[in-house]
PDB file of C-alpha atoms in Angstrom:
ATOM      1  CA  MET A   1     -93.029 -92.850  -1.953  1.00 55.00           C
ATOM      2  CA  SER A   2     -91.077 -90.611  -4.323  1.00 70.00           C
ATOM      3  CA  LYS A   3     -92.254 -87.223  -5.548  1.00 76.00           C
ATOM      4  CA  TYR A   4     -92.547 -88.756  -9.032  1.00 81.00           C
ATOM      5  CA  TYR A   5     -95.240 -91.236  -7.968  1.00 84.00           C
ATOM      6  CA  PHE A   6     -96.970 -88.617  -5.815  1.00 84.00           C
ATOM      7  CA  GLU A   7     -97.401 -86.406  -8.874  1.00 80.00           C
ATOM      8  CA  LYS A   8     -98.532 -89.342 -11.013  1.00 87.00           C
ATOM      9  CA  ILE A   9    -101.293 -90.159  -8.528  1.00 89.00           C
ATOM     10  CA  LYS A  10    -102.496 -86.554  -8.671  1.00 84.00           C
ATOM     11  CA  ARG A  11    -102.451 -86.657 -12.474  1.00 83.00           C
ATOM     12  CA  LEU A  12    -104.443 -89.904 -12.500  1.00 91.00           C
ATOM     13  CA  HIS A  13    -106.965 -88.348 -10.116  1.00 89.00           C
ATOM     14  CA  ALA A  14    -107.331 -85.352 -12.429  1.00 84.00           C
ATOM     15  CA  LEU A  15    -107.977 -87.634 -15.407  1.00 88.00           C
ATOM     16  CA  ALA A  16    -110.625 -89.484 -13.403  1.00 90.00           C
ATOM     17  CA  GLU A  17    -112.361 -86.187 -12.649  1.00 85.00           C
ATOM     18  CA  ILE A  18    -112.388 -85.264 -16.325  1.00 85.00           C
ATOM     19  CA  GLY A  19    -113.847 -88.667 -17.171  1.00 89.00           C
ATOM     20  CA  LEU A  20    -116.602 -88.242 -14.577  1.00 88.00           C
ATOM     21  CA  GLU A  21    -117.552 -84.863 -15.998  1.00 82.00           C
ATOM     22  CA  TYR A  22    -117.713 -85.746 -19.672  1.00 82.00           C
ATOM     23  CA  ASN A  23    -118.671 -89.430 -19.770  1.00 87.00           C
ATOM     24  CA  THR A  24    -122.323 -90.502 -19.786  1.00 86.00           C
ATOM     25  CA  ILE A  25    -121.854 -94.270 -20.090  1.00 92.00           C
ATOM     26  CA  SER A  26    -122.727 -95.726 -16.689  1.00 91.00           C
ATOM     27  CA  TYR A  27    -120.092 -98.479 -16.890  1.00 90.00           C
ATOM     28  CA  ASP A  28    -117.334 -95.945 -17.561  1.00 92.00           C
ATOM     29  CA  VAL A  29    -118.600 -93.559 -14.885  1.00 92.00           C
ATOM     30  CA  GLU A  30    -118.379 -96.317 -12.273  1.00 94.00           C
ATOM     31  CA  ARG A  31    -114.801 -97.094 -13.281  1.00 94.00           C
ATOM     32  CA  TYR A  32    -113.749 -93.428 -13.197  1.00 94.00           C
ATOM     33  CA  GLN A  33    -115.311 -93.131  -9.746  1.00 93.00           C
ATOM     34  CA  GLU A  34    -113.368 -96.187  -8.580  1.00 96.00           C
ATOM     35  CA  ILE A  35    -110.119 -94.778  -9.975  1.00 95.00           C
ATOM     36  CA  ARG A  36    -110.748 -91.473  -8.216  1.00 92.00           C
ATOM     37  CA  ASP A  37    -111.497 -93.202  -4.912  1.00 94.00           C
ATOM     38  CA  ILE A  38    -108.330 -95.311  -5.167  1.00 95.00           C
ATOM     39  CA  CYS A  39    -106.279 -92.166  -5.808  1.00 93.00           C
ATOM     40  CA  LEU A  40    -107.780 -90.459  -2.772  1.00 92.00           C
ATOM     41  CA  GLU A  41    -107.069 -93.511  -0.618  1.00 92.00           C
ATOM     42  CA  MET A  42    -103.433 -93.572  -1.777  1.00 92.00           C
ATOM     43  CA  LEU A  43    -103.020 -89.833  -1.143  1.00 89.00           C
ATOM     44  CA  GLU A  44    -104.493 -90.299   2.331  1.00 89.00           C
ATOM     45  CA  LYS A  45    -101.934 -92.982   3.168  1.00 88.00           C
ATOM     46  CA  ILE A  46     -98.994 -91.095   1.630  1.00 85.00           C
ATOM     47  CA  THR A  47     -99.726 -87.786   3.334  1.00 83.00           C
ATOM     48  CA  ARG A  48    -101.471 -89.086   6.465  1.00 84.00           C
ATOM     49  CA  THR A  49    -104.203 -86.554   5.755  1.00 87.00           C
ATOM     50  CA  PRO A  50    -107.891 -87.547   5.971  1.00 90.00           C
ATOM     51  CA  VAL A  51    -109.666 -87.809   2.629  1.00 89.00           C
ATOM     52  CA  ALA A  52    -112.197 -85.247   3.845  1.00 88.00           C
ATOM     53  CA  ASP A  53    -109.381 -82.690   4.082  1.00 84.00           C
ATOM     54  CA  ILE A  54    -107.828 -83.639   0.732  1.00 84.00           C
ATOM     55  CA  ILE A  55    -110.984 -83.380  -1.395  1.00 83.00           C
ATOM     56  CA  PRO A  56    -111.580 -79.602  -1.017  1.00 78.00           C
ATOM     57  CA  VAL A  57    -107.978 -78.935  -2.041  1.00 75.00           C
ATOM     58  CA  ILE A  58    -107.582 -81.112  -5.119  1.00 73.00           C
ATOM     59  CA  GLU A  59    -111.063 -81.543  -6.575  1.00 69.00           C
ATOM     60  CA  GLU A  60    -112.818 -79.114  -8.891  1.00 63.00           C
ATOM     61  CA  ARG A  61    -116.428 -79.514  -9.926  1.00 58.00           C
ATOM     62  CA  ASN A  62    -116.162 -78.110 -13.448  1.00 56.00           C
ATOM     63  CA  GLY A  63    -114.667 -81.389 -14.615  1.00 59.00           C
ATOM     64  CA  TYR A  64    -111.389 -80.038 -15.942  1.00 67.00           C
ATOM     65  CA  ARG A  65    -108.480 -79.571 -13.583  1.00 70.00           C
ATOM     66  CA  THR A  66    -106.222 -76.574 -14.150  1.00 82.00           C
ATOM     67  CA  PRO A  67    -103.161 -75.379 -12.204  1.00 89.00           C
ATOM     68  CA  LYS A  68    -103.536 -72.956  -9.329  1.00 91.00           C
ATOM     69  CA  VAL A  69    -101.581 -69.718  -9.674  1.00 97.00           C
ATOM     70  CA  ASP A  70     -99.334 -68.297  -6.951  1.00 97.00           C
ATOM     71  CA  VAL A  71     -98.001 -64.735  -7.314  1.00 98.00           C
ATOM     72  CA  ARG A  72     -94.841 -63.563  -5.526  1.00 98.00           C
ATOM     73  CA  ALA A  73     -93.714 -59.931  -5.287  1.00 98.00           C
ATOM     74  CA  ILE A  74     -90.032 -59.072  -5.668  1.00 98.00           C
ATOM     75  CA  VAL A  75     -89.230 -55.858  -3.830  1.00 98.00           C
ATOM     76  CA  PHE A  76     -85.737 -54.432  -3.285  1.00 98.00           C
ATOM     77  CA  ASN A  77     -84.648 -51.456  -1.222  1.00 98.00           C
ATOM     78  CA  GLU A  78     -81.839 -48.949  -1.811  1.00 97.00           C
ATOM     79  CA  LYS A  79     -79.339 -51.320  -0.170  1.00 97.00           C
ATOM     80  CA  ASP A  80     -80.208 -54.100  -2.656  1.00 98.00           C
ATOM     81  CA  GLN A  81     -81.913 -56.055   0.102  1.00 98.00           C
ATOM     82  CA  ILE A  82     -84.977 -58.142  -0.707  1.00 98.00           C
ATOM     83  CA  LEU A  83     -88.270 -57.982   1.186  1.00 98.00           C
ATOM     84  CA  LEU A  84     -89.395 -61.144   2.995  1.00 98.00           C
ATOM     85  CA  VAL A  85     -92.206 -61.900   5.414  1.00 98.00           C
ATOM     86  CA  GLN A  86     -92.335 -64.495   8.181  1.00 98.00           C
ATOM     87  CA  GLU A  87     -95.400 -66.674   7.734  1.00 96.00           C
ATOM     88  CA  LYS A  88     -97.553 -67.402  10.769  1.00 95.00           C
ATOM     89  CA  ALA A  89     -98.356 -70.821   9.305  1.00 91.00           C
ATOM     90  CA  ASP A  90     -94.840 -72.249   9.657  1.00 94.00           C
ATOM     91  CA  LYS A  91     -92.768 -69.390  11.177  1.00 97.00           C
ATOM     92  CA  LEU A  92     -90.544 -69.440   8.084  1.00 98.00           C
ATOM     93  CA  TRP A  93     -89.802 -66.724   5.545  1.00 98.00           C
ATOM     94  CA  ALA A  94     -91.188 -66.055   2.085  1.00 98.00           C
ATOM     95  CA  LEU A  95     -91.554 -63.459  -0.621  1.00 98.00           C
ATOM     96  CA  PRO A  96     -94.830 -61.562  -0.138  1.00 98.00           C
ATOM     97  CA  GLY A  97     -97.570 -63.211  -2.150  1.00 98.00           C
ATOM     98  CA  GLY A  98    -100.221 -65.882  -2.387  1.00 96.00           C
ATOM     99  CA  TRP A  99    -102.966 -67.389  -4.516  1.00 93.00           C
ATOM    100  CA  THR A 100    -104.510 -65.255  -7.230  1.00 92.00           C
ATOM    101  CA  ASP A 101    -108.006 -63.960  -6.562  1.00 85.00           C
ATOM    102  CA  ILE A 102    -110.931 -63.704  -8.951  1.00 81.00           C
ATOM    103  CA  ALA A 103    -111.206 -60.168 -10.417  1.00 84.00           C
ATOM    104  CA  TYR A 104    -107.571 -59.344  -9.607  1.00 91.00           C
ATOM    105  CA  SER A 105    -104.779 -59.284 -12.189  1.00 95.00           C
ATOM    106  CA  PRO A 106    -101.397 -60.808 -11.226  1.00 98.00           C
ATOM    107  CA  GLY A 107     -99.996 -57.309 -10.735  1.00 98.00           C
ATOM    108  CA  GLU A 108    -102.878 -56.326  -8.505  1.00 96.00           C
ATOM    109  CA  VAL A 109    -102.417 -59.499  -6.451  1.00 97.00           C
ATOM    110  CA  ALA A 110     -98.712 -58.703  -5.910  1.00 98.00           C
ATOM    111  CA  GLU A 111     -99.523 -55.150  -4.823  1.00 98.00           C
ATOM    112  CA  LYS A 112    -102.351 -56.278  -2.535  1.00 97.00           C
ATOM    113  CA  GLU A 113    -100.286 -59.013  -0.875  1.00 97.00           C
ATOM    114  CA  CYS A 114     -97.407 -56.621  -0.180  1.00 98.00           C
ATOM    115  CA  LEU A 115     -99.771 -54.224   1.560  1.00 97.00           C
ATOM    116  CA  GLU A 116    -101.564 -56.964   3.512  1.00 97.00           C
ATOM    117  CA  GLU A 117     -98.499 -59.006   4.495  1.00 98.00           C
ATOM    118  CA  ALA A 118     -95.746 -56.383   4.762  1.00 98.00           C
ATOM    119  CA  GLY A 119     -97.591 -53.085   5.173  1.00 97.00           C
ATOM    120  CA  ILE A 120     -95.841 -51.557   2.188  1.00 98.00           C
ATOM    121  CA  LYS A 121     -97.338 -49.949  -0.887  1.00 98.00           C
ATOM    122  CA  VAL A 122     -95.730 -51.102  -4.143  1.00 98.00           C
ATOM    123  CA  LYS A 123     -96.318 -50.968  -7.883  1.00 98.00           C
ATOM    124  CA  ALA A 124     -95.854 -54.095 -10.003  1.00 98.00           C
ATOM    125  CA  THR A 125     -93.628 -53.154 -12.941  1.00 98.00           C
ATOM    126  CA  ARG A 126     -92.112 -56.220 -14.599  1.00 98.00           C
ATOM    127  CA  LEU A 127     -92.621 -59.939 -15.126  1.00 98.00           C
ATOM    128  CA  LEU A 128     -89.491 -61.826 -14.082  1.00 98.00           C
ATOM    129  CA  ALA A 129     -90.490 -65.490 -14.143  1.00 98.00           C
ATOM    130  CA  ILE A 130     -93.286 -68.018 -14.543  1.00 98.00           C
ATOM    131  CA  MET A 131     -92.344 -71.321 -12.923  1.00 98.00           C
ATOM    132  CA  ASP A 132     -93.907 -74.762 -12.734  1.00 97.00           C
ATOM    133  CA  LYS A 133     -93.582 -75.599  -9.045  1.00 95.00           C
ATOM    134  CA  GLN A 134     -93.082 -79.285  -9.822  1.00 90.00           C
ATOM    135  CA  LYS A 135     -89.928 -78.450 -11.791  1.00 93.00           C
ATOM    136  CA  GLN A 136     -88.376 -76.252  -9.106  1.00 95.00           C
ATOM    137  CA  SER A 137     -87.157 -78.790  -6.508  1.00 91.00           C
ATOM    138  CA  MET A 138     -89.920 -77.781  -4.130  1.00 92.00           C
ATOM    139  CA  PRO A 139     -91.843 -80.020  -1.700  1.00 89.00           C
ATOM    140  CA  PRO A 140     -94.746 -82.025  -3.177  1.00 82.00           C
ATOM    141  CA  ALA A 141     -98.178 -80.446  -2.862  1.00 80.00           C
ATOM    142  CA  PHE A 142    -101.769 -81.508  -3.548  1.00 75.00           C
ATOM    143  CA  GLU A 143    -102.185 -78.609  -5.968  1.00 81.00           C
ATOM    144  CA  TYR A 144    -100.449 -78.344  -9.331  1.00 88.00           C
ATOM    145  CA  VAL A 145     -99.056 -74.819  -9.166  1.00 94.00           C
ATOM    146  CA  TYR A 146     -97.712 -72.168 -11.517  1.00 97.00           C
ATOM    147  CA  LYS A 147     -95.703 -69.465  -9.731  1.00 98.00           C
ATOM    148  CA  ILE A 148     -95.476 -65.919 -11.093  1.00 98.00           C
ATOM    149  CA  PHE A 149     -92.668 -63.628  -9.899  1.00 98.00           C
ATOM    150  CA  LEU A 150     -93.224 -59.899 -10.444  1.00 98.00           C
ATOM    151  CA  LEU A 151     -90.756 -57.080  -9.806  1.00 98.00           C
ATOM    152  CA  CYS A 152     -92.403 -54.355  -7.736  1.00 98.00           C
ATOM    153  CA  ASP A 153     -91.180 -50.826  -7.027  1.00 98.00           C
ATOM    154  CA  LYS A 154     -91.807 -49.646  -3.495  1.00 97.00           C
ATOM    155  CA  GLU A 155     -93.815 -46.457  -3.150  1.00 97.00           C
ATOM    156  CA  THR A 156     -93.423 -46.148   0.624  1.00 95.00           C
ATOM    157  CA  ASN A 157     -90.637 -47.087   3.018  1.00 94.00           C
ATOM    158  CA  ASN A 158     -92.561 -48.293   6.047  1.00 94.00           C
ATOM    159  CA  ILE A 159     -93.054 -52.011   6.595  1.00 97.00           C
ATOM    160  CA  SER A 160     -95.233 -53.749   9.169  1.00 97.00           C
ATOM    161  CA  ILE A 161     -96.652 -57.191   9.902  1.00 96.00           C
ATOM    162  CA  GLY A 162    -100.062 -58.294   8.643  1.00 93.00           C
ATOM    163  CA  SER A 163    -102.757 -60.764   9.660  1.00 90.00           C
ATOM    164  CA  GLU A 164    -100.896 -63.729   8.123  1.00 91.00           C
ATOM    165  CA  THR A 165     -97.358 -62.682   9.070  1.00 97.00           C
ATOM    166  CA  CYS A 166     -95.496 -62.416  12.347  1.00 97.00           C
ATOM    167  CA  ASP A 167     -92.439 -60.494  11.107  1.00 98.00           C
ATOM    168  CA  VAL A 168     -91.190 -58.648   8.049  1.00 98.00           C
ATOM    169  CA  GLY A 169     -87.738 -57.477   7.012  1.00 98.00           C
ATOM    170  CA  TRP A 170     -85.119 -56.698   4.391  1.00 98.00           C
ATOM    171  CA  PHE A 171     -82.396 -59.292   3.762  1.00 98.00           C
ATOM    172  CA  ASN A 172     -79.091 -59.476   1.925  1.00 98.00           C
ATOM    173  CA  GLU A 173     -78.663 -62.124  -0.767  1.00 98.00           C
ATOM    174  CA  ASN A 174     -76.155 -64.134   1.252  1.00 97.00           C
ATOM    175  CA  GLU A 175     -77.857 -63.653   4.631  1.00 97.00           C
ATOM    176  CA  LEU A 176     -81.296 -65.129   3.989  1.00 98.00           C
ATOM    177  CA  PRO A 177     -83.360 -66.417   6.934  1.00 98.00           C
ATOM    178  CA  PRO A 178     -84.821 -69.966   7.014  1.00 98.00           C
ATOM    179  CA  LEU A 179     -87.158 -70.101   4.028  1.00 98.00           C
ATOM    180  CA  SER A 180     -90.683 -71.480   3.763  1.00 97.00           C
ATOM    181  CA  LEU A 181     -89.856 -74.038   1.085  1.00 96.00           C
ATOM    182  CA  PRO A 182     -93.442 -74.707  -0.065  1.00 94.00           C
ATOM    183  CA  ARG A 183     -93.553 -71.013  -1.008  1.00 97.00           C
ATOM    184  CA  ASN A 184     -90.032 -70.276  -2.289  1.00 98.00           C
ATOM    185  CA  ASN A 185     -86.512 -71.606  -2.211  1.00 98.00           C
ATOM    186  CA  GLU A 186     -83.036 -70.133  -2.224  1.00 98.00           C
ATOM    187  CA  ALA A 187     -82.457 -70.803  -5.932  1.00 98.00           C
ATOM    188  CA  GLN A 188     -85.508 -68.738  -6.835  1.00 98.00           C
ATOM    189  CA  ILE A 189     -84.410 -65.803  -4.696  1.00 98.00           C
ATOM    190  CA  LYS A 190     -80.890 -66.039  -6.161  1.00 98.00           C
ATOM    191  CA  MET A 191     -82.463 -65.797  -9.619  1.00 98.00           C
ATOM    192  CA  MET A 192     -84.301 -62.633  -8.601  1.00 98.00           C
ATOM    193  CA  TYR A 193     -80.963 -61.106  -7.618  1.00 98.00           C
ATOM    194  CA  GLU A 194     -79.606 -62.007 -11.052  1.00 98.00           C
ATOM    195  CA  TYR A 195     -82.344 -59.853 -12.545  1.00 98.00           C
ATOM    196  CA  LYS A 196     -81.480 -57.100 -10.073  1.00 98.00           C
ATOM    197  CA  ARG A 197     -77.828 -57.121 -11.216  1.00 97.00           C
ATOM    198  CA  GLY A 198     -78.771 -57.260 -14.889  1.00 97.00           C
ATOM    199  CA  GLU A 199     -77.353 -60.761 -15.341  1.00 98.00           C
ATOM    200  CA  ARG A 200     -80.759 -61.881 -16.601  1.00 98.00           C
ATOM    201  CA  ILE A 201     -82.887 -59.817 -18.960  1.00 97.00           C
ATOM    202  CA  ASP A 202     -85.639 -61.944 -20.483  1.00 98.00           C
ATOM    203  CA  PRO A 203     -88.379 -63.465 -18.301  1.00 98.00           C
ATOM    204  CA  TYR A 204     -87.721 -67.054 -17.232  1.00 98.00           C
ATOM    205  CA  PHE A 205     -90.308 -69.761 -17.864  1.00 98.00           C
ATOM    206  CA  ASP A 206     -90.430 -73.551 -17.526  1.00 95.00           C
TER     207      ASP A 206
END
């Protein structure tokens, strides 16, 4: 099944959740429940993932689905190399970052993730881009995701692996390692270099 239909099923599931939260007519509630169950069954078959594992990821209990937010830190060194970490989850490489946490601003998340994943202290200084993951030629995911890219100035030079990473390093623009595509792709990193060279000024958004 194409990415288009995968996203449509997720959207239909979200609408069913909203209907279940705000509708009090028993007939309608039963139909929304049936729609939601059909969506879960289709997602199970498409992804070969048990429904029990899908529900905690895609369902919210406040009745109104909103996108999850992923923050990525952009850190360069004096040689114009970009900082990447090798994820333990798939052994592929990504910009330091992750889901936003309650009580943390996007800048604080970027700084925290750099310290936890790459052992480096940084200061978030500039918003570079806000991207809709669905519009960025990235693999389909259960979550609907907004990605925030923040430029960070390094305050220390040492780097080291963290609990979720198995390697960390600096890479040239044209010598990137195999990337963790659910987290970032080459086009996104190329865009960050355009900001570095001054070819882009204003923040990008979808």
